[in-house]
């Protein structure tokens, strides 16, 4: 760790400052390693000035500040080939990555998707593609991340009260644990600070200022990016996206941690090549080359370890464009996305659909998947209603019982948005090699090489059955809660949760990573984002598991290549809200 | 746009459409749209599309997804007494969004919508509109858009699916009244009125406590 300091060789280069890469960067910076983080997008250093709560500004899929494209929003988004072409892909360039617009939902995975599970419902899971470690082995890493972010039990707004009452009337029991072992409902475990002071208790803007308000102010704009409470230090913003949590810690590790070393963050730096050498049949990663978006200048640095955390689409693309080995053909393959659908309902009373945390309630059905309560602003709600699949048999002007809603039916459905309820269907979908990311032959290369092609074309009968089960349960829950009308979106492939395209697995024949997160055929190359997940987790939202796994991967890198000792079992984590971190963030004017 | 790329009527030249779509890089699933128009023999139509043709084709589409009290909605026979997507400014913002997605896309989309309109209603007059799509009845428009959405051609499916959804987003968003220079709204967005939305806020009074009074979840719920 010390011998190369000052030398041109970095200890570790992390590609991507999103949900996973930021975790590796913070953990290794805390251990004193020289970490360089490359991020293709911008860092939003002053979100209160750079962002707004307006959907058009934030999440317009072509021009919003949360998009997969250059920082200059007058330029077109980055290209990808989609199959089917109506697929929706939610992906963000920028420090924080997709956690910038996530809802902070942080459940643990279903135990049944891990090696060594022997529950009676074992056959309900994708047993051909289990994690090559046990659930119990991951628990200390879950706890480490849950305390670092921190993850807290969601408060209720009106829509949560409605959801819980529907779940209770459905006969589901309350789950009081972090682990899911039976069908149940519960408040979300969210990476969101609980409200304090005036937060959630006022409609007056002056009450939104820190420290008069702290934690979640119930503004209802998780999807447009969280900059509440106003005036709070960056690490005390309510949502624990990694731009508010892990990245500030990584950039100040020298201050709040004795022996720590501040990570170097380079934004607008698009990685183009993972450098590697080959000796015999063994490849070894040796560095990264990148291009600066603003100037077009190209740079290259060597590193003792490279961590790929560019996301489940760009990761495989970079791997393939770099010419890294792919002997079993599984690089980019096996994409899972929870086979998402949405059931929405009109209620005869106020629900506060647009208020509070985007999601404060969930129901889990081990072996099948999960239901997330979901609320958003008018434009995303309307867009979502309009993206449903068009059926063959519907006729002019009338909306089909499921699928796309436009025209007068849409006006009717959205007439009182705070009387809506909606539930996202998150299926524990099976790994299938036909789904995945490859290099496009249909589109020309862009400035960063050949562009990705995404195929979501196959579903197992089990995945279809499980999704239908969840749709039925969501509809029943909403009806029990008092819905006067329900509608199923019948979504085209909706890629908000994108996983397992560089999956770790039990067998070398159908996986890319070994159980440590290191590439099977490329020494010193690790993967630490959603693409490393072995499967779809059985349905729960992926970020927490990715972050737990990234913590474990960081520990493994430190132990294997830098001679350091593991720490998770022996130490207590520093929370990203710790006053030492706050002081460091203020000192460095983050 | 540089003036050298326009023809005498203010449309993009055929060569310019293909060149710009290919070289400047339309990024998304609509990228091949100019080539599809070319294959359908419509690139000449696209290149001759004036601003009025594009505006009326997109206006017809916006009124189809979010009808209101505008002339496009009245012409299709499905209108309301309130402002809809057209009044929300979604026609201009859809055009500008497509232009950012890829130059030439709006012209190609207008050409395909117009040609599809003639296929389903060859005898219909254009009734004062520059695009025949805008002159269709609602059910005919539905037939056109549905046919595109179910097409075997991937790009046409996007034109029948993703583009209408984008028009819906813009209709319900702040796009028409958001001043990009100041970041402030020039008025109340139509979408907010259509949804009875209370508007954006930094704080809202909707905290209802914790379910069962439980402020934290328990560890140790898993046993092998």
PDB file of C-alpha atoms in Angstrom, chain A residues 249-437:
ATOM      1  CA  UNK A 249     -16.762  10.007   2.863  1.00  0.00           C
ATOM      2  CA  UNK A 250     -14.316   8.851   0.173  1.00  0.00           C
ATOM      3  CA  UNK A 251     -13.252  12.419  -0.615  1.00  0.00           C
ATOM      4  CA  UNK A 252     -12.581  13.227   3.045  1.00  0.00           C
ATOM      5  CA  UNK A 253     -11.251   9.901   4.337  1.00  0.00           C
ATOM      6  CA  UNK A 254      -7.986  11.554   5.341  1.00  0.00           C
ATOM      7  CA  UNK A 255      -9.830  13.850   7.724  1.00  0.00           C
ATOM      8  CA  UNK A 256     -12.373  11.701   9.513  1.00  0.00           C
ATOM      9  CA  UNK A 257     -10.350   8.470   9.572  1.00  0.00           C
ATOM     10  CA  UNK A 258      -6.884   8.133  11.069  1.00  0.00           C
ATOM     11  CA  UNK A 259      -4.694   6.547   8.392  1.00  0.00           C
ATOM     12  CA  UNK A 260      -7.262   7.253   5.709  1.00  0.00           C
ATOM     13  CA  UNK A 261      -6.401   8.831   2.403  1.00  0.00           C
ATOM     14  CA  UNK A 262      -8.734  10.991   0.340  1.00  0.00           C
ATOM     15  CA  UNK A 263      -9.835   9.360  -2.877  1.00  0.00           C
ATOM     16  CA  UNK A 264      -9.314  11.276  -6.133  1.00  0.00           C
ATOM     17  CA  UNK A 265     -12.495  11.797  -8.135  1.00  0.00           C
ATOM     18  CA  UNK A 266     -12.286  12.594 -11.817  1.00  0.00           C
ATOM     19  CA  UNK A 267     -15.596  13.468 -13.480  1.00  0.00           C
ATOM     20  CA  UNK A 268     -16.429  13.762 -17.180  1.00  0.00           C
ATOM     21  CA  UNK A 269     -13.917  10.925 -17.563  1.00  0.00           C
ATOM     22  CA  UNK A 270     -15.323   8.167 -19.782  1.00  0.00           C
ATOM     23  CA  UNK A 271     -13.387   4.897 -19.450  1.00  0.00           C
ATOM     24  CA  UNK A 272     -12.646   3.448 -22.866  1.00  0.00           C
ATOM     25  CA  UNK A 273     -10.268   0.608 -22.186  1.00  0.00           C
ATOM     26  CA  UNK A 274      -9.291  -1.667 -19.344  1.00  0.00           C
ATOM     27  CA  UNK A 275      -5.611  -2.305 -19.939  1.00  0.00           C
ATOM     28  CA  UNK A 276      -4.321  -5.806 -19.367  1.00  0.00           C
ATOM     29  CA  UNK A 277      -1.396  -8.054 -20.061  1.00  0.00           C
ATOM     30  CA  UNK A 278      -1.413 -11.719 -20.904  1.00  0.00           C
ATOM     31  CA  UNK A 279       1.049 -14.352 -19.794  1.00  0.00           C
ATOM     32  CA  UNK A 280       0.207 -17.822 -21.004  1.00  0.00           C
ATOM     33  CA  UNK A 281      -3.482 -18.348 -20.360  1.00  0.00           C
ATOM     34  CA  UNK A 282      -3.666 -15.735 -17.619  1.00  0.00           C
ATOM     35  CA  UNK A 283      -4.679 -12.143 -18.179  1.00  0.00           C
ATOM     36  CA  UNK A 284      -3.956  -9.472 -15.596  1.00  0.00           C
ATOM     37  CA  UNK A 285      -5.585  -6.040 -15.450  1.00  0.00           C
ATOM     38  CA  UNK A 286      -3.003  -3.287 -15.273  1.00  0.00           C
ATOM     39  CA  UNK A 287      -4.798   0.024 -15.680  1.00  0.00           C
ATOM     40  CA  UNK A 288      -7.456   2.087 -17.380  1.00  0.00           C
ATOM     41  CA  UNK A 289      -7.572   4.515 -20.301  1.00  0.00           C
ATOM     42  CA  UNK A 290     -10.186   7.219 -20.494  1.00  0.00           C
ATOM     43  CA  UNK A 291     -11.255  10.238 -22.487  1.00  0.00           C
ATOM     44  CA  UNK A 292     -12.239  13.623 -21.055  1.00  0.00           C
ATOM     45  CA  UNK A 293     -15.608  14.619 -22.443  1.00  0.00           C
ATOM     46  CA  UNK A 294     -15.020  18.367 -22.533  1.00  0.00           C
ATOM     47  CA  UNK A 295     -11.625  18.332 -24.220  1.00  0.00           C
ATOM     48  CA  UNK A 296     -11.376  14.983 -25.944  1.00  0.00           C
ATOM     49  CA  UNK A 297      -7.994  14.408 -24.315  1.00  0.00           C
ATOM     50  CA  UNK A 298      -7.062  10.812 -23.608  1.00  0.00           C
ATOM     51  CA  UNK A 299      -5.319   9.601 -20.463  1.00  0.00           C
ATOM     52  CA  UNK A 300      -4.111   6.321 -19.081  1.00  0.00           C
ATOM     53  CA  UNK A 301      -3.001   5.228 -15.642  1.00  0.00           C
ATOM     54  CA  UNK A 302      -1.747   1.981 -14.218  1.00  0.00           C
ATOM     55  CA  UNK A 303      -3.168   0.408 -11.101  1.00  0.00           C
ATOM     56  CA  UNK A 304      -2.575  -2.619  -8.942  1.00  0.00           C
ATOM     57  CA  UNK A 305      -6.263  -3.425  -9.060  1.00  0.00           C
ATOM     58  CA  UNK A 306      -9.127  -2.261 -11.252  1.00  0.00           C
ATOM     59  CA  UNK A 307     -12.737  -2.198 -10.089  1.00  0.00           C
ATOM     60  CA  UNK A 308     -15.389  -2.114 -12.793  1.00  0.00           C
ATOM     61  CA  UNK A 309     -18.541  -0.429 -11.483  1.00  0.00           C
ATOM     62  CA  UNK A 310     -19.899   1.303 -14.568  1.00  0.00           C
ATOM     63  CA  UNK A 311     -23.309  -0.329 -14.366  1.00  0.00           C
ATOM     64  CA  UNK A 312     -24.896  -3.413 -15.829  1.00  0.00           C
ATOM     65  CA  UNK A 313     -24.917  -2.044 -19.370  1.00  0.00           C
ATOM     66  CA  UNK A 314     -21.708  -0.060 -19.665  1.00  0.00           C
ATOM     67  CA  UNK A 315     -19.701  -2.632 -17.703  1.00  0.00           C
ATOM     68  CA  UNK A 316     -20.112  -5.455 -20.215  1.00  0.00           C
ATOM     69  CA  UNK A 317     -19.707  -2.939 -23.033  1.00  0.00           C
ATOM     70  CA  UNK A 318     -16.352  -1.796 -21.657  1.00  0.00           C
ATOM     71  CA  UNK A 319     -15.280  -5.376 -21.068  1.00  0.00           C
ATOM     72  CA  UNK A 320     -16.062  -6.353 -24.649  1.00  0.00           C
ATOM     73  CA  UNK A 321     -14.634  -3.175 -26.178  1.00  0.00           C
ATOM     74  CA  UNK A 322     -11.444  -3.758 -24.194  1.00  0.00           C
ATOM     75  CA  UNK A 323     -10.993  -7.187 -25.733  1.00  0.00           C
ATOM     76  CA  UNK A 324     -10.938  -8.885 -22.336  1.00  0.00           C
ATOM     77  CA  UNK A 325     -11.424 -12.653 -22.378  1.00  0.00           C
ATOM     78  CA  UNK A 326     -14.906 -14.136 -22.611  1.00  0.00           C
ATOM     79  CA  UNK A 327     -14.264 -17.859 -22.945  1.00  0.00           C
ATOM     80  CA  UNK A 328     -17.696 -19.098 -21.847  1.00  0.00           C
ATOM     81  CA  UNK A 329     -19.740 -16.414 -23.609  1.00  0.00           C
ATOM     82  CA  UNK A 330     -21.361 -15.175 -20.395  1.00  0.00           C
ATOM     83  CA  UNK A 331     -19.962 -11.637 -20.415  1.00  0.00           C
ATOM     84  CA  UNK A 332     -23.023  -9.403 -20.651  1.00  0.00           C
ATOM     85  CA  UNK A 333     -25.452 -12.322 -20.547  1.00  0.00           C
ATOM     86  CA  UNK A 334     -28.049 -13.356 -17.987  1.00  0.00           C
ATOM     87  CA  UNK A 335     -29.605  -9.918 -17.513  1.00  0.00           C
ATOM     88  CA  UNK A 336     -32.386  -9.798 -14.953  1.00  0.00           C
ATOM     89  CA  UNK A 337     -34.628  -6.778 -14.320  1.00  0.00           C
ATOM     90  CA  UNK A 338     -37.415  -7.983 -12.033  1.00  0.00           C
ATOM     91  CA  UNK A 339     -39.771  -8.353 -15.002  1.00  0.00           C
ATOM     92  CA  UNK A 340     -41.396  -5.154 -13.740  1.00  0.00           C
ATOM     93  CA  UNK A 341     -45.048  -4.285 -14.028  1.00  0.00           C
ATOM     94  CA  UNK A 342     -47.277  -1.750 -12.261  1.00  0.00           C
ATOM     95  CA  UNK A 343     -50.796  -1.925 -10.872  1.00  0.00           C
ATOM     96  CA  UNK A 344     -52.424   1.452 -10.233  1.00  0.00           C
ATOM     97  CA  UNK A 345     -55.690   2.257  -8.520  1.00  0.00           C
ATOM     98  CA  UNK A 346     -58.132   5.083  -8.061  1.00  0.00           C
ATOM     99  CA  UNK A 347     -59.157   5.557  -4.467  1.00  0.00           C
ATOM    100  CA  UNK A 348     -62.269   7.375  -3.207  1.00  0.00           C
ATOM    101  CA  UNK A 349     -60.182   9.346  -0.699  1.00  0.00           C
ATOM    102  CA  UNK A 350     -56.898  11.256  -0.435  1.00  0.00           C
ATOM    103  CA  UNK A 351     -53.753   9.142  -0.565  1.00  0.00           C
ATOM    104  CA  UNK A 352     -51.003  11.751  -0.739  1.00  0.00           C
ATOM    105  CA  UNK A 353     -49.626   9.969  -3.810  1.00  0.00           C
ATOM    106  CA  UNK A 354     -47.225  12.822  -4.614  1.00  0.00           C
ATOM    107  CA  UNK A 355     -46.042  13.378  -1.037  1.00  0.00           C
ATOM    108  CA  UNK A 356     -43.457  11.899   1.254  1.00  0.00           C
ATOM    109  CA  UNK A 357     -40.814   9.301   0.446  1.00  0.00           C
ATOM    110  CA  UNK A 358     -41.479   7.760  -2.967  1.00  0.00           C
ATOM    111  CA  UNK A 359     -41.989   4.435  -1.269  1.00  0.00           C
ATOM    112  CA  UNK A 360     -42.525   3.758   2.411  1.00  0.00           C
ATOM    113  CA  UNK A 361     -44.232   0.372   2.217  1.00  0.00           C
ATOM    114  CA  UNK A 362     -43.642  -3.041   0.721  1.00  0.00           C
ATOM    115  CA  UNK A 363     -44.946  -6.596   0.712  1.00  0.00           C
ATOM    116  CA  UNK A 364     -42.715  -9.593   0.128  1.00  0.00           C
ATOM    117  CA  UNK A 365     -43.617 -13.026  -1.154  1.00  0.00           C
ATOM    118  CA  UNK A 366     -40.564 -15.292  -0.823  1.00  0.00           C
ATOM    119  CA  UNK A 367     -40.193 -17.461  -3.878  1.00  0.00           C
ATOM    120  CA  UNK A 368     -42.171 -15.025  -6.008  1.00  0.00           C
ATOM    121  CA  UNK A 369     -40.991 -11.456  -5.530  1.00  0.00           C
ATOM    122  CA  UNK A 370     -41.971  -8.172  -3.946  1.00  0.00           C
ATOM    123  CA  UNK A 371     -44.441  -5.315  -4.175  1.00  0.00           C
ATOM    124  CA  UNK A 372     -43.257  -1.729  -3.716  1.00  0.00           C
ATOM    125  CA  UNK A 373     -45.659   1.064  -2.970  1.00  0.00           C
ATOM    126  CA  UNK A 374     -44.690   3.890  -5.347  1.00  0.00           C
ATOM    127  CA  UNK A 375     -45.587   7.550  -5.666  1.00  0.00           C
ATOM    128  CA  UNK A 376     -44.295  10.147  -8.138  1.00  0.00           C
ATOM    129  CA  UNK A 377     -45.059  13.566  -9.618  1.00  0.00           C
ATOM    130  CA  UNK A 378     -47.666  14.057 -12.397  1.00  0.00           C
ATOM    131  CA  UNK A 379     -45.422  13.837 -15.466  1.00  0.00           C
ATOM    132  CA  UNK A 380     -43.680  10.546 -14.611  1.00  0.00           C
ATOM    133  CA  UNK A 381     -47.030   9.113 -13.506  1.00  0.00           C
ATOM    134  CA  UNK A 382     -48.606  10.107 -16.813  1.00  0.00           C
ATOM    135  CA  UNK A 383     -45.683   8.819 -18.849  1.00  0.00           C
ATOM    136  CA  UNK A 384     -45.787   5.512 -17.033  1.00  0.00           C
ATOM    137  CA  UNK A 385     -49.497   5.184 -17.818  1.00  0.00           C
ATOM    138  CA  UNK A 386     -48.732   5.748 -21.482  1.00  0.00           C
ATOM    139  CA  UNK A 387     -45.890   3.263 -21.940  1.00  0.00           C
ATOM    140  CA  UNK A 388     -47.978   0.145 -21.392  1.00  0.00           C
ATOM    141  CA  UNK A 389     -48.101  -2.342 -24.186  1.00  0.00           C
ATOM    142  CA  UNK A 390     -50.713  -1.785 -26.852  1.00  0.00           C
ATOM    143  CA  UNK A 391     -53.007  -4.771 -27.191  1.00  0.00           C
ATOM    144  CA  UNK A 392     -54.140  -6.235 -30.476  1.00  0.00           C
ATOM    145  CA  UNK A 393     -57.835  -6.240 -29.802  1.00  0.00           C
ATOM    146  CA  UNK A 394     -58.628  -2.879 -28.267  1.00  0.00           C
ATOM    147  CA  UNK A 395     -60.487  -0.409 -30.410  1.00  0.00           C
ATOM    148  CA  UNK A 396     -60.430   3.294 -30.948  1.00  0.00           C
ATOM    149  CA  UNK A 397     -60.573   5.728 -28.096  1.00  0.00           C
ATOM    150  CA  UNK A 398     -61.110   3.228 -25.321  1.00  0.00           C
ATOM    151  CA  UNK A 399     -58.404   2.056 -23.014  1.00  0.00           C
ATOM    152  CA  UNK A 400     -57.990  -1.697 -22.752  1.00  0.00           C
ATOM    153  CA  UNK A 401     -58.349  -3.257 -19.295  1.00  0.00           C
ATOM    154  CA  UNK A 402     -54.588  -3.362 -19.128  1.00  0.00           C
ATOM    155  CA  UNK A 403     -51.866  -1.690 -21.104  1.00  0.00           C
ATOM    156  CA  UNK A 404     -51.448   1.805 -22.387  1.00  0.00           C
ATOM    157  CA  UNK A 405     -53.730   4.560 -21.083  1.00  0.00           C
ATOM    158  CA  UNK A 406     -53.970   7.746 -23.122  1.00  0.00           C
ATOM    159  CA  UNK A 407     -56.596  10.287 -24.125  1.00  0.00           C
ATOM    160  CA  UNK A 408     -59.747  10.723 -22.057  1.00  0.00           C
ATOM    161  CA  UNK A 409     -59.135   7.590 -19.951  1.00  0.00           C
ATOM    162  CA  UNK A 410     -55.777   9.060 -18.939  1.00  0.00           C
ATOM    163  CA  UNK A 411     -57.403  12.370 -18.037  1.00  0.00           C
ATOM    164  CA  UNK A 412     -59.916  10.463 -15.934  1.00  0.00           C
ATOM    165  CA  UNK A 413     -57.270   8.379 -14.194  1.00  0.00           C
ATOM    166  CA  UNK A 414     -55.079  11.339 -13.287  1.00  0.00           C
ATOM    167  CA  UNK A 415     -57.799  13.861 -12.496  1.00  0.00           C
ATOM    168  CA  UNK A 416     -56.996  13.787  -8.769  1.00  0.00           C
ATOM    169  CA  UNK A 417     -53.434  12.607  -8.546  1.00  0.00           C
ATOM    170  CA  UNK A 418     -53.407  12.588  -4.778  1.00  0.00           C
ATOM    171  CA  UNK A 419     -56.135   9.952  -4.862  1.00  0.00           C
ATOM    172  CA  UNK A 420     -53.970   7.527  -6.802  1.00  0.00           C
ATOM    173  CA  UNK A 421     -52.167   4.494  -5.498  1.00  0.00           C
ATOM    174  CA  UNK A 422     -49.640   2.452  -7.424  1.00  0.00           C
ATOM    175  CA  UNK A 423     -47.711  -0.684  -6.702  1.00  0.00           C
ATOM    176  CA  UNK A 424     -44.603  -1.803  -8.572  1.00  0.00           C
ATOM    177  CA  UNK A 425     -44.330  -5.520  -9.296  1.00  0.00           C
ATOM    178  CA  UNK A 426     -40.788  -6.806  -8.731  1.00  0.00           C
ATOM    179  CA  UNK A 427     -40.568 -10.377  -9.906  1.00  0.00           C
ATOM    180  CA  UNK A 428     -37.793 -12.709  -8.859  1.00  0.00           C
ATOM    181  CA  UNK A 429     -37.053 -13.340 -12.524  1.00  0.00           C
ATOM    182  CA  UNK A 430     -34.771 -16.145 -13.657  1.00  0.00           C
ATOM    183  CA  UNK A 431     -31.357 -15.717 -15.237  1.00  0.00           C
ATOM    184  CA  UNK A 432     -31.571 -16.494 -18.950  1.00  0.00           C
ATOM    185  CA  UNK A 433     -28.560 -16.332 -21.226  1.00  0.00           C
ATOM    186  CA  UNK A 434     -30.670 -14.937 -24.088  1.00  0.00           C
ATOM    187  CA  UNK A 435     -31.194 -11.696 -22.166  1.00  0.00           C
ATOM    188  CA  UNK A 436     -28.211  -9.395 -21.902  1.00  0.00           C
ATOM    189  CA  UNK A 437     -25.801  -6.849 -23.284  1.00  0.00           C
TER     190      UNK A 437
END
